[in-house]
Coordinates of C-alpha atoms and ligand atoms in Angstrom, one line a residue:
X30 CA 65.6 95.8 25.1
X31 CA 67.7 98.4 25.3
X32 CA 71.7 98.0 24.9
X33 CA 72.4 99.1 28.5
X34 CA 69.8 96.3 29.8
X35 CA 71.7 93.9 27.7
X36 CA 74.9 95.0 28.7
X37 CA 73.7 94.2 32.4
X38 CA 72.6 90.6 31.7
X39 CA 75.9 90.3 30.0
X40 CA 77.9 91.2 33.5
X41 CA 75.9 89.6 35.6
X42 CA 76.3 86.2 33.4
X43 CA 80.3 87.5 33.7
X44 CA 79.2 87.2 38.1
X45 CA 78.0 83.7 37.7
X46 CA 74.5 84.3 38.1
X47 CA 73.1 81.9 34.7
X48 CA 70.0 82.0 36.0
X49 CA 69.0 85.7 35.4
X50 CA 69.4 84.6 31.2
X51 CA 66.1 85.0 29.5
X52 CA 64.9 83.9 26.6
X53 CA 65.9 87.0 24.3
X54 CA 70.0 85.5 25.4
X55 CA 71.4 84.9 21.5
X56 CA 72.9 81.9 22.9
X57 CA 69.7 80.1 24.2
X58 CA 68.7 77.4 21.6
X59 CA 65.6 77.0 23.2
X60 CA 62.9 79.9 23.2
X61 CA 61.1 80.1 26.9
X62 CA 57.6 81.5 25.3
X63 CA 57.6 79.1 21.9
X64 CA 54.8 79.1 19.7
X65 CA 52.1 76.3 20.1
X66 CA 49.8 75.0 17.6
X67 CA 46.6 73.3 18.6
X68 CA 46.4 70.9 17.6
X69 CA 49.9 69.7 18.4
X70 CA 50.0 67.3 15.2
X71 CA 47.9 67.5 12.4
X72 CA 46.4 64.6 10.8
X73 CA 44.3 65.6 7.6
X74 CA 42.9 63.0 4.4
X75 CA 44.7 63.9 1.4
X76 CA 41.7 66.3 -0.4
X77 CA 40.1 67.0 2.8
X78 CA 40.2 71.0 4.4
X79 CA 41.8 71.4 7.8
X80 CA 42.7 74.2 9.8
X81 CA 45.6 74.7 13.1
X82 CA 46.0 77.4 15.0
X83 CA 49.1 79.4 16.5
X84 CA 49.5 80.4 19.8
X85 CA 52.2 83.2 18.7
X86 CA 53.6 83.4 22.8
X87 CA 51.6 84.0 26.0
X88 CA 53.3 87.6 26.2
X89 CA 56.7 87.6 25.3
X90 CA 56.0 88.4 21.4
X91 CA 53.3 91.4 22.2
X92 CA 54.5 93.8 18.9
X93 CA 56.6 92.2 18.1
X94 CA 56.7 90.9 14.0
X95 CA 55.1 87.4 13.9
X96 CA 54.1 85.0 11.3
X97 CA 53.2 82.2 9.3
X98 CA 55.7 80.4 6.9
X99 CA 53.3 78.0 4.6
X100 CA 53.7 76.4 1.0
X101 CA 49.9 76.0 0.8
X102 CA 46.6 77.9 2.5
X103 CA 46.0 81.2 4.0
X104 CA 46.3 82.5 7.4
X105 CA 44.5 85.4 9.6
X106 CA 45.7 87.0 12.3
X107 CA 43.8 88.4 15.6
X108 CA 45.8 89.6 18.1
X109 CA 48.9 86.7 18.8
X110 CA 46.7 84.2 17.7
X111 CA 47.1 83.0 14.3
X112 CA 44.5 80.4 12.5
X113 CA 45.9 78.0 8.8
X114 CA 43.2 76.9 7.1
X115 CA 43.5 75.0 3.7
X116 CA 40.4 74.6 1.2
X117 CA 41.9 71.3 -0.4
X118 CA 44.9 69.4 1.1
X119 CA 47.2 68.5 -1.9
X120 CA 49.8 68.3 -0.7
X121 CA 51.4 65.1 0.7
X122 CA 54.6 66.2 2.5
X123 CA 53.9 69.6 3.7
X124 CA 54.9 72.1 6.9
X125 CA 53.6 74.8 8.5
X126 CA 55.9 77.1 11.0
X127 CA 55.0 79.5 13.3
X128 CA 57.1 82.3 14.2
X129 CA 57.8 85.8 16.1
X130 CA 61.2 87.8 16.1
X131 CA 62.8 89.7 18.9
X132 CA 65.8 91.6 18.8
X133 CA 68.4 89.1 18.5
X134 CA 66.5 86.1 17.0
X135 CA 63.7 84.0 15.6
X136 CA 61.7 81.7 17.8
X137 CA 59.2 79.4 15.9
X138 CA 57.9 76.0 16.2
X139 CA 56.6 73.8 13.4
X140 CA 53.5 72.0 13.2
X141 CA 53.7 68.0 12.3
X142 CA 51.7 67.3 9.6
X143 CA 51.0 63.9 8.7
X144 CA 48.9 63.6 4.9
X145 CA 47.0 60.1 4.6
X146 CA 45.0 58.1 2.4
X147 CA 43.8 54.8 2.9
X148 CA 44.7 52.1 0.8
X149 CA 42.4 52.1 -2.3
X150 CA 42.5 48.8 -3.1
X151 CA 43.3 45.6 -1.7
X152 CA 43.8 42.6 -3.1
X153 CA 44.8 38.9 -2.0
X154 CA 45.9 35.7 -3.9
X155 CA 48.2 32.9 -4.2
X156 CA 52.1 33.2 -5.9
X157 CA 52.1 31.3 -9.0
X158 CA 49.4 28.6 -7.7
X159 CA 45.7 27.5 -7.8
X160 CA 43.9 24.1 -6.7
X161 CA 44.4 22.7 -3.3
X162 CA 47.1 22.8 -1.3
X163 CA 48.9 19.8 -0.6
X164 CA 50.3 18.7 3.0
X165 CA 54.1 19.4 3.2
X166 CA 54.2 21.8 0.3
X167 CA 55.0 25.9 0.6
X168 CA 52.6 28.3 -0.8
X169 CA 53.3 32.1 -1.1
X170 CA 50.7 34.8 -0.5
X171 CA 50.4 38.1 -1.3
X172 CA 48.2 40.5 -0.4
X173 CA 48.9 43.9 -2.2
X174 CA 47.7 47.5 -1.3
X175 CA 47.5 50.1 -3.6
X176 CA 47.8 53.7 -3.0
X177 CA 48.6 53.9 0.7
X178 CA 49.6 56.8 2.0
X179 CA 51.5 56.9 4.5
X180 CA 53.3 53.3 4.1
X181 CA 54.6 53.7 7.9
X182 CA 51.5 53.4 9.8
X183 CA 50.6 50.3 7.5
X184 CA 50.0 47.2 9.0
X185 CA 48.9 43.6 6.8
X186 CA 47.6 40.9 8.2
X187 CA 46.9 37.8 7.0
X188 CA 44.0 35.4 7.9
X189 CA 42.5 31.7 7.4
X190 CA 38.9 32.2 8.3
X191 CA 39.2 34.3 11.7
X192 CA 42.5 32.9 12.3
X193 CA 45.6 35.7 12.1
X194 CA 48.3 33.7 10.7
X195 CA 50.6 36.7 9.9
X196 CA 51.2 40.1 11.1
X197 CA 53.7 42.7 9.3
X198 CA 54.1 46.2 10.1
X199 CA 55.2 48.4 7.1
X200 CA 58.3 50.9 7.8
X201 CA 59.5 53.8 5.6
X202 CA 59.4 57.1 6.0
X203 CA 57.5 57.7 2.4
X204 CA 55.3 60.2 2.7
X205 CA 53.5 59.8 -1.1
X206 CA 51.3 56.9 -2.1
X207 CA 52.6 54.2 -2.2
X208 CA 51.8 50.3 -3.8
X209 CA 53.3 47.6 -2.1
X210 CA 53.2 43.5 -2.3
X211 CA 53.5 42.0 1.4
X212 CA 54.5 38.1 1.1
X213 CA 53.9 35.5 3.4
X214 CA 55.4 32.0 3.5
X215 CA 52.8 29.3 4.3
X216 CA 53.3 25.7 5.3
X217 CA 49.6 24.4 5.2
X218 CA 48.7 22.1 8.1
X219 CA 46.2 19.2 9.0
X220 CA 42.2 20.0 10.2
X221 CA 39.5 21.3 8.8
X222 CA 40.9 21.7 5.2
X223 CA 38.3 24.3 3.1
X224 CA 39.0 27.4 4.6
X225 CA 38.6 31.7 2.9
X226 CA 42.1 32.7 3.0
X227 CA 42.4 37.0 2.6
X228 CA 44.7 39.9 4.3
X229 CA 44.0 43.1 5.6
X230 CA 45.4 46.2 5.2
X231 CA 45.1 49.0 8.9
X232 CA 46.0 52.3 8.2
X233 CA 47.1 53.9 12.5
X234 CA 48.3 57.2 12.9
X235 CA 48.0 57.5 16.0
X236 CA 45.2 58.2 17.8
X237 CA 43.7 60.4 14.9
X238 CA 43.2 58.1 12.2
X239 CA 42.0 54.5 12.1
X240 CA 40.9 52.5 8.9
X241 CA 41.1 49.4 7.2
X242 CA 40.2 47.2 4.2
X243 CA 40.1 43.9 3.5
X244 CA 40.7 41.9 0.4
X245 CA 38.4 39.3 -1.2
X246 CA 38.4 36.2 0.2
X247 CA 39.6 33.3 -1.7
X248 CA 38.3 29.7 -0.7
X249 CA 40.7 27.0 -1.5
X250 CA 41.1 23.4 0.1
X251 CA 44.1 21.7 1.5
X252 CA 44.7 17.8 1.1
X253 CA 46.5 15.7 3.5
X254 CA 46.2 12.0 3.5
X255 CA 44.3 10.2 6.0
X256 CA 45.2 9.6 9.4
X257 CA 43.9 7.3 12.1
X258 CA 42.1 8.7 14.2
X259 CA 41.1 6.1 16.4
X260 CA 40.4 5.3 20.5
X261 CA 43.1 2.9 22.0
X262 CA 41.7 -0.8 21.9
X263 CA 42.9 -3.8 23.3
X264 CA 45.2 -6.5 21.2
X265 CA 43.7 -8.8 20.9
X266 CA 39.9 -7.5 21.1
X267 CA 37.8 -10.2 23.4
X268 CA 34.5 -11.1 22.1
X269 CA 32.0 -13.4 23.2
X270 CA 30.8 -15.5 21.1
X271 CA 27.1 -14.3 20.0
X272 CA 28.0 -10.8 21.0
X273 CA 28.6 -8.2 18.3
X274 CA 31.6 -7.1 17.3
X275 CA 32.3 -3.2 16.2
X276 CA 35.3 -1.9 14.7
X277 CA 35.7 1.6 14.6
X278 CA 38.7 2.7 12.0
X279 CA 38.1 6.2 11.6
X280 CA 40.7 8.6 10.1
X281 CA 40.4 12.2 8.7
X282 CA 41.9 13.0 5.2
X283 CA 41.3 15.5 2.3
X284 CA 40.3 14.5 0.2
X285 CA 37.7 12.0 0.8
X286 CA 38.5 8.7 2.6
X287 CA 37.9 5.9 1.9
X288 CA 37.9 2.3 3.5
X289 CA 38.3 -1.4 2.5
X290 CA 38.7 -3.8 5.3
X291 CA 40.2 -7.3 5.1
X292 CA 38.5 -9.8 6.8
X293 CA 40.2 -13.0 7.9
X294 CA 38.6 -15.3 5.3
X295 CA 41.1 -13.2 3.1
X296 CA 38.0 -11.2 1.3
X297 CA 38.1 -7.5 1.3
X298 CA 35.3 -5.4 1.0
X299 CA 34.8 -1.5 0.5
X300 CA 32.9 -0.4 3.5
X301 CA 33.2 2.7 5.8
X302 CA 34.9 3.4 9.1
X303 CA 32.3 1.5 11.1
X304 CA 32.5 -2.6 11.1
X305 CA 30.3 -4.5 12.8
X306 CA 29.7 -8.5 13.0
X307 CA 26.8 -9.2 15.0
X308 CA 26.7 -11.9 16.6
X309 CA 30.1 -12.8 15.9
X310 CA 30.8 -16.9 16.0
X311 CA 34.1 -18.8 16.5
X312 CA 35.0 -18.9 12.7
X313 CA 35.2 -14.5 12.9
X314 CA 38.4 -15.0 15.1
X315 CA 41.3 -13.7 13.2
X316 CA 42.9 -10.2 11.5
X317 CA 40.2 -7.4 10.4
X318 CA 42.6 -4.7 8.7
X319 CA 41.5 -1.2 7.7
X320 CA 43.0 1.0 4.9
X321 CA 41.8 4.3 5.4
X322 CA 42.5 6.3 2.0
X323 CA 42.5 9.0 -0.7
X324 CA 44.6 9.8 -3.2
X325 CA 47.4 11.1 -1.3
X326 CA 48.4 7.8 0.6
X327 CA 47.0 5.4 3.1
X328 CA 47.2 4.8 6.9
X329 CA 46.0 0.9 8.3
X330 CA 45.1 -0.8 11.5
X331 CA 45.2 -4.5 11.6
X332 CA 42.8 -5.3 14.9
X333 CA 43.4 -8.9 16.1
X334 CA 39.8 -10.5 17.2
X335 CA 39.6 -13.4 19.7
X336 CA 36.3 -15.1 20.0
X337 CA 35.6 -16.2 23.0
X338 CA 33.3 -19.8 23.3
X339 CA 30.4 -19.9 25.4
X340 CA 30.0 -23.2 26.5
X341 CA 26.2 -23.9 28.1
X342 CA 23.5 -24.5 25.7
X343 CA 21.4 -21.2 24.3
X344 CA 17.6 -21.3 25.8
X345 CA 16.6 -18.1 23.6
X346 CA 13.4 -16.2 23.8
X347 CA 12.0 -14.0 21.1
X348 CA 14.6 -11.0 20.6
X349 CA 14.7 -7.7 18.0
X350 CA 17.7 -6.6 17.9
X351 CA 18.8 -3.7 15.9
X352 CA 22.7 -2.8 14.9
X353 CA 23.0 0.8 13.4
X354 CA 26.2 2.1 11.8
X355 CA 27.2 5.0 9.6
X356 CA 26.3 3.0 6.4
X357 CA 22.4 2.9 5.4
X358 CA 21.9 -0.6 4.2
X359 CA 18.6 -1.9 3.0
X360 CA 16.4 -5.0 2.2
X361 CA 18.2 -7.2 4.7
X362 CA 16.9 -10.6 4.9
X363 CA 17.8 -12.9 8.0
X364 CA 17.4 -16.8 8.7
X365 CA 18.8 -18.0 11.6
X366 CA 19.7 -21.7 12.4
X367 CA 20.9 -22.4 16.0
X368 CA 23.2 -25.0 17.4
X369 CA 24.3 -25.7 20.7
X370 CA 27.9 -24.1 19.9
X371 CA 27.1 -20.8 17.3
X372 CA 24.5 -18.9 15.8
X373 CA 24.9 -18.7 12.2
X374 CA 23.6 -15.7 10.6
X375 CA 23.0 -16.1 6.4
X376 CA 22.4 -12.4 5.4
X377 CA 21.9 -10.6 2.0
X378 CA 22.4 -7.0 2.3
X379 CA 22.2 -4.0 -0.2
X380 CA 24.7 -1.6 0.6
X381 CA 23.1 1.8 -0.5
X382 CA 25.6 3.8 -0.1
X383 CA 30.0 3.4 -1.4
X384 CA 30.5 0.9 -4.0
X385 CA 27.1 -0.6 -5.7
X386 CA 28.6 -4.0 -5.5
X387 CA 26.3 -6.6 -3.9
X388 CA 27.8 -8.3 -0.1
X389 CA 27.6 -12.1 -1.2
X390 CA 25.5 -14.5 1.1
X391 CA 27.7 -14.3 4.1
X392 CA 27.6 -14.6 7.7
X393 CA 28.0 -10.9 8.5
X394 CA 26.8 -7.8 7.0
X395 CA 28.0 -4.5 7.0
X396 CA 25.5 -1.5 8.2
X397 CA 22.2 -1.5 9.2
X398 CA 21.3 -5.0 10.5
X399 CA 18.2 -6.0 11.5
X400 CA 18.3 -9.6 13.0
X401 CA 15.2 -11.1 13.2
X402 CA 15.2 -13.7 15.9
X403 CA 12.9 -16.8 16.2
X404 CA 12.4 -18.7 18.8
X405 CA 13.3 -22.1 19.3
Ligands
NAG759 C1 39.7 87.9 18.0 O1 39.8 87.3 19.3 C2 38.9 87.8 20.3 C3 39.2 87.2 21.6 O2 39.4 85.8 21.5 C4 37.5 87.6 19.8 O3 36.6 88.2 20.8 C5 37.3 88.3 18.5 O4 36.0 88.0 18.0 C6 38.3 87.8 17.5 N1 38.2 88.6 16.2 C7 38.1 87.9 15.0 C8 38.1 88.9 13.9 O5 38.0 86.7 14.9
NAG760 C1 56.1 33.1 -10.4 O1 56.2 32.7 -11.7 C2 56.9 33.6 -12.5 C3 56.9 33.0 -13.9 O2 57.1 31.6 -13.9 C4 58.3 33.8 -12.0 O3 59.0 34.7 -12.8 C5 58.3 34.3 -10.6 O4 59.5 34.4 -10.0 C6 57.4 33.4 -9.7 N1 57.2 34.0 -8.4 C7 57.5 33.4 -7.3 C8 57.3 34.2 -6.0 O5 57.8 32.2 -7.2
NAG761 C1 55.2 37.2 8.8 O1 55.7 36.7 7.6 C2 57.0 37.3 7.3 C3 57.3 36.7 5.9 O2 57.1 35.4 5.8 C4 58.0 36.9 8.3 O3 59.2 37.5 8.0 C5 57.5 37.5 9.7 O4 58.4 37.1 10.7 C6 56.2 36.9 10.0 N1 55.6 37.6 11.2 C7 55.0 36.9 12.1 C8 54.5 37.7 13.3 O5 54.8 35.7 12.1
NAG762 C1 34.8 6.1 16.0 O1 35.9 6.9 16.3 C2 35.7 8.2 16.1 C3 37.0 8.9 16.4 O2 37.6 8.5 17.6 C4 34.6 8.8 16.9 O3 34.4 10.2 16.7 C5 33.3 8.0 16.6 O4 32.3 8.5 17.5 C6 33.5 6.6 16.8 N1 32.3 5.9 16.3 C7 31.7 4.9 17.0 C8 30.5 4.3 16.4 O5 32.2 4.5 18.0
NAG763 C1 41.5 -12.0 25.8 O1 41.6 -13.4 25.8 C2 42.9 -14.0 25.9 C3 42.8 -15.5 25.8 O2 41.8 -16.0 26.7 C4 43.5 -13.6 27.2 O3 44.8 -14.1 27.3 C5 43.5 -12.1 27.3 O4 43.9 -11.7 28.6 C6 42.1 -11.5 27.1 N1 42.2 -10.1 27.0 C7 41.3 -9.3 27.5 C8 41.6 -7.8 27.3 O5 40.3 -9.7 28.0

């Protein structure tokens, strides 16, 4: 431009007329014809090649002196196009700036240049703890990631089988590798208690890069004590006399539960959640209580049982009748003596299954029943 033309654009800005300023105007921060890379923001793997290229102007920088200011590669020129390529990025905070001069200043634009590398180890476990978790108690986890580069576009989740229980987005703008320890608070809760606990570690940048690795997974169990579980049932419970009578008590617990019932002659027997009588007679009436438990406490239901008389006399035919519950009991042996008012039911059972002690002679059994029914 020669100094007369300048002098012009200078009076005519002196009339008022801004809009005549071009992009050569000293004053202009902004150039009209900037470089442009392609791509507009580089994303490379730390070690990996990569190449931009400039756009130098679309015609305002024709001869021009242009260039490429660069800390690492090599550039080539052809025509106002000029092409970076690096061999070997190794470099983890890096530019590269693109530039042409005119007479009265420097326009350039810089390329953004993000270097990553995913984390190279990741690794879960428990603060300062092993063995189950108990109910009520806080555990810490950790996951650490080592070597993550950049930590800003990290993201750590943590998980309980496919269940996300925490989410925490890394900030910082640390460009170099980076090792860090994510903590997470955790209040265990009641269900299904042996569950793989592990994090993950995402590595976004934008669109360009995605990756991820996950830790190992550590199985540990959680132990709450048991806890009814239980339909509602009536109070009392209405059973007619030669009926059977089934009492359902269960409750979930970690460890294993366990059960002892009470029985209203005062004897208390290990059993399982299922209780049956069958058929139940006047003399059953009374308070069947349940103590469901493990090691970590108890929870009990006390079901009141009424037994109600049936008062015309029993013509009976030949009946099977089979009672199944959770327990496998064999070698049952049945007599049966009838009377006008109760069936009375001697029984010897042997309970395979829960405590090996033997059910005295009694008038009920717990379990697998078979009644064998004569007739009269
Ligand atoms: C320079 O660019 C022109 C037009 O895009 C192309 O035809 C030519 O092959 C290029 N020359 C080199 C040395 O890359
Ligand atoms: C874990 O235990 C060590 C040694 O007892 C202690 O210094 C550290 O603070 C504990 N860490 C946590 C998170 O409780
Ligand atoms: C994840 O855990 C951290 C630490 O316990 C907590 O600060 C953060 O709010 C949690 N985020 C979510 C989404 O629960
Ligand atoms: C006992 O109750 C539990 C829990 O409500 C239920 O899953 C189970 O089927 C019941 N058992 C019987 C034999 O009714
Ligand atoms: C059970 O029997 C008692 C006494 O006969 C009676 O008062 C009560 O209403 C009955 N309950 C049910 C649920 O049948």
């Amino acid at each position: 431009m020669s100094p007369c033309v300048f002098l012009f654009l200078i009076c005519v800005n002196s009339l008022g007329v801004s809009h005549v300023r071009s992009s050569d105007d000293p004053e202009a921060n902004t150039c009209e014809d900037p470089p442009v890379f392609s791509p507009s923001h580089l994303v490379v793997k730390h070690g990996d090649p990569t190449t931009a290229t400039c756009t130098v102007c679309k015609e305002k920088c024709h001869n021009k002196h242009m260039g490429l200011e660069k800390p690492l590669g090599t550039d080539s020129m052809n025509g106002t196009t000029i092409t970076w390529t690096v061999d070997k990025m190794t470099e983890w905070d890096t530019f590269v700036m693109c530039y042409y001069n005119t007479e009265s200043r420097q326009c350039s634009s810089s390329l953004p240049i993000t270097v990553y590398q995913p984390p190279v180890r990741v690794s879960f476990n428990f603060v300062n703890h092993s063995g189950p978790m108990i109910l009520g108690h806080t555990y810490i986890m950790q996951c650490s990631v080592e070597d993550v580069a950049p930590v800003g576009g990290l993201t750590v989740v943590f998980y309980k089988g496919e269940t996300e229980l925490n989410e925490t987005k890394l900030d910082g703008e640390e460009k170099n590798p980076v090792t860090i320890a994510v903590l997470f608070q955790y209040h265990p809760v009641r269900g299904y208690h042996n569950w793989n606990y592990y994090c993950k570690a995402t590595l976004q940048l934008g669109t360009e890069h995605f990756s991820w690795k996950s830790s190992e997974e550590v199985n540990i169990d959680t132990y709450f004590p048991p806890q009814l579980d239980v339909p509602p049932y009536p109070n009392p419970i209405n059973v007619t006399e030669g009926d059977a009578l089934v009492l359902n008590c269960s409750a979930y617990g970690s460890p294993r539960t366990h059960y002892r019932w009470k029985l209203p002659t005062g004897q208390t027997i290990a059993g399982n959640s299922i209780f049956t009588l069958d058929p139940v007679s006047v003399s059953d009436e009374g308070h069947y209580i349940c103590s469901a438990s493990n090691n970590l406490g108890t929870d009990t239901v006390d079901y009141s049982v009424f037994v109600q008389r049936v008062t015309t006399t029993t013509t009976a035919t030949t009946t099977t009748a089979a009672t199944t519950t959770a327990t496998t009991t064999t070698a049952t042996t049945t007599q049966r003596v009838l009377d006008t008012t109760s069936i009375v039911v001697t029984t010897r059972s042997t309970r395979s299954t829960g405590s090996t002690s033997r059910t005295p002679i009694h008038r009920f059994t717990l379990g697998f029943m078979l009644l064998f029914l004569a007739s009269v």
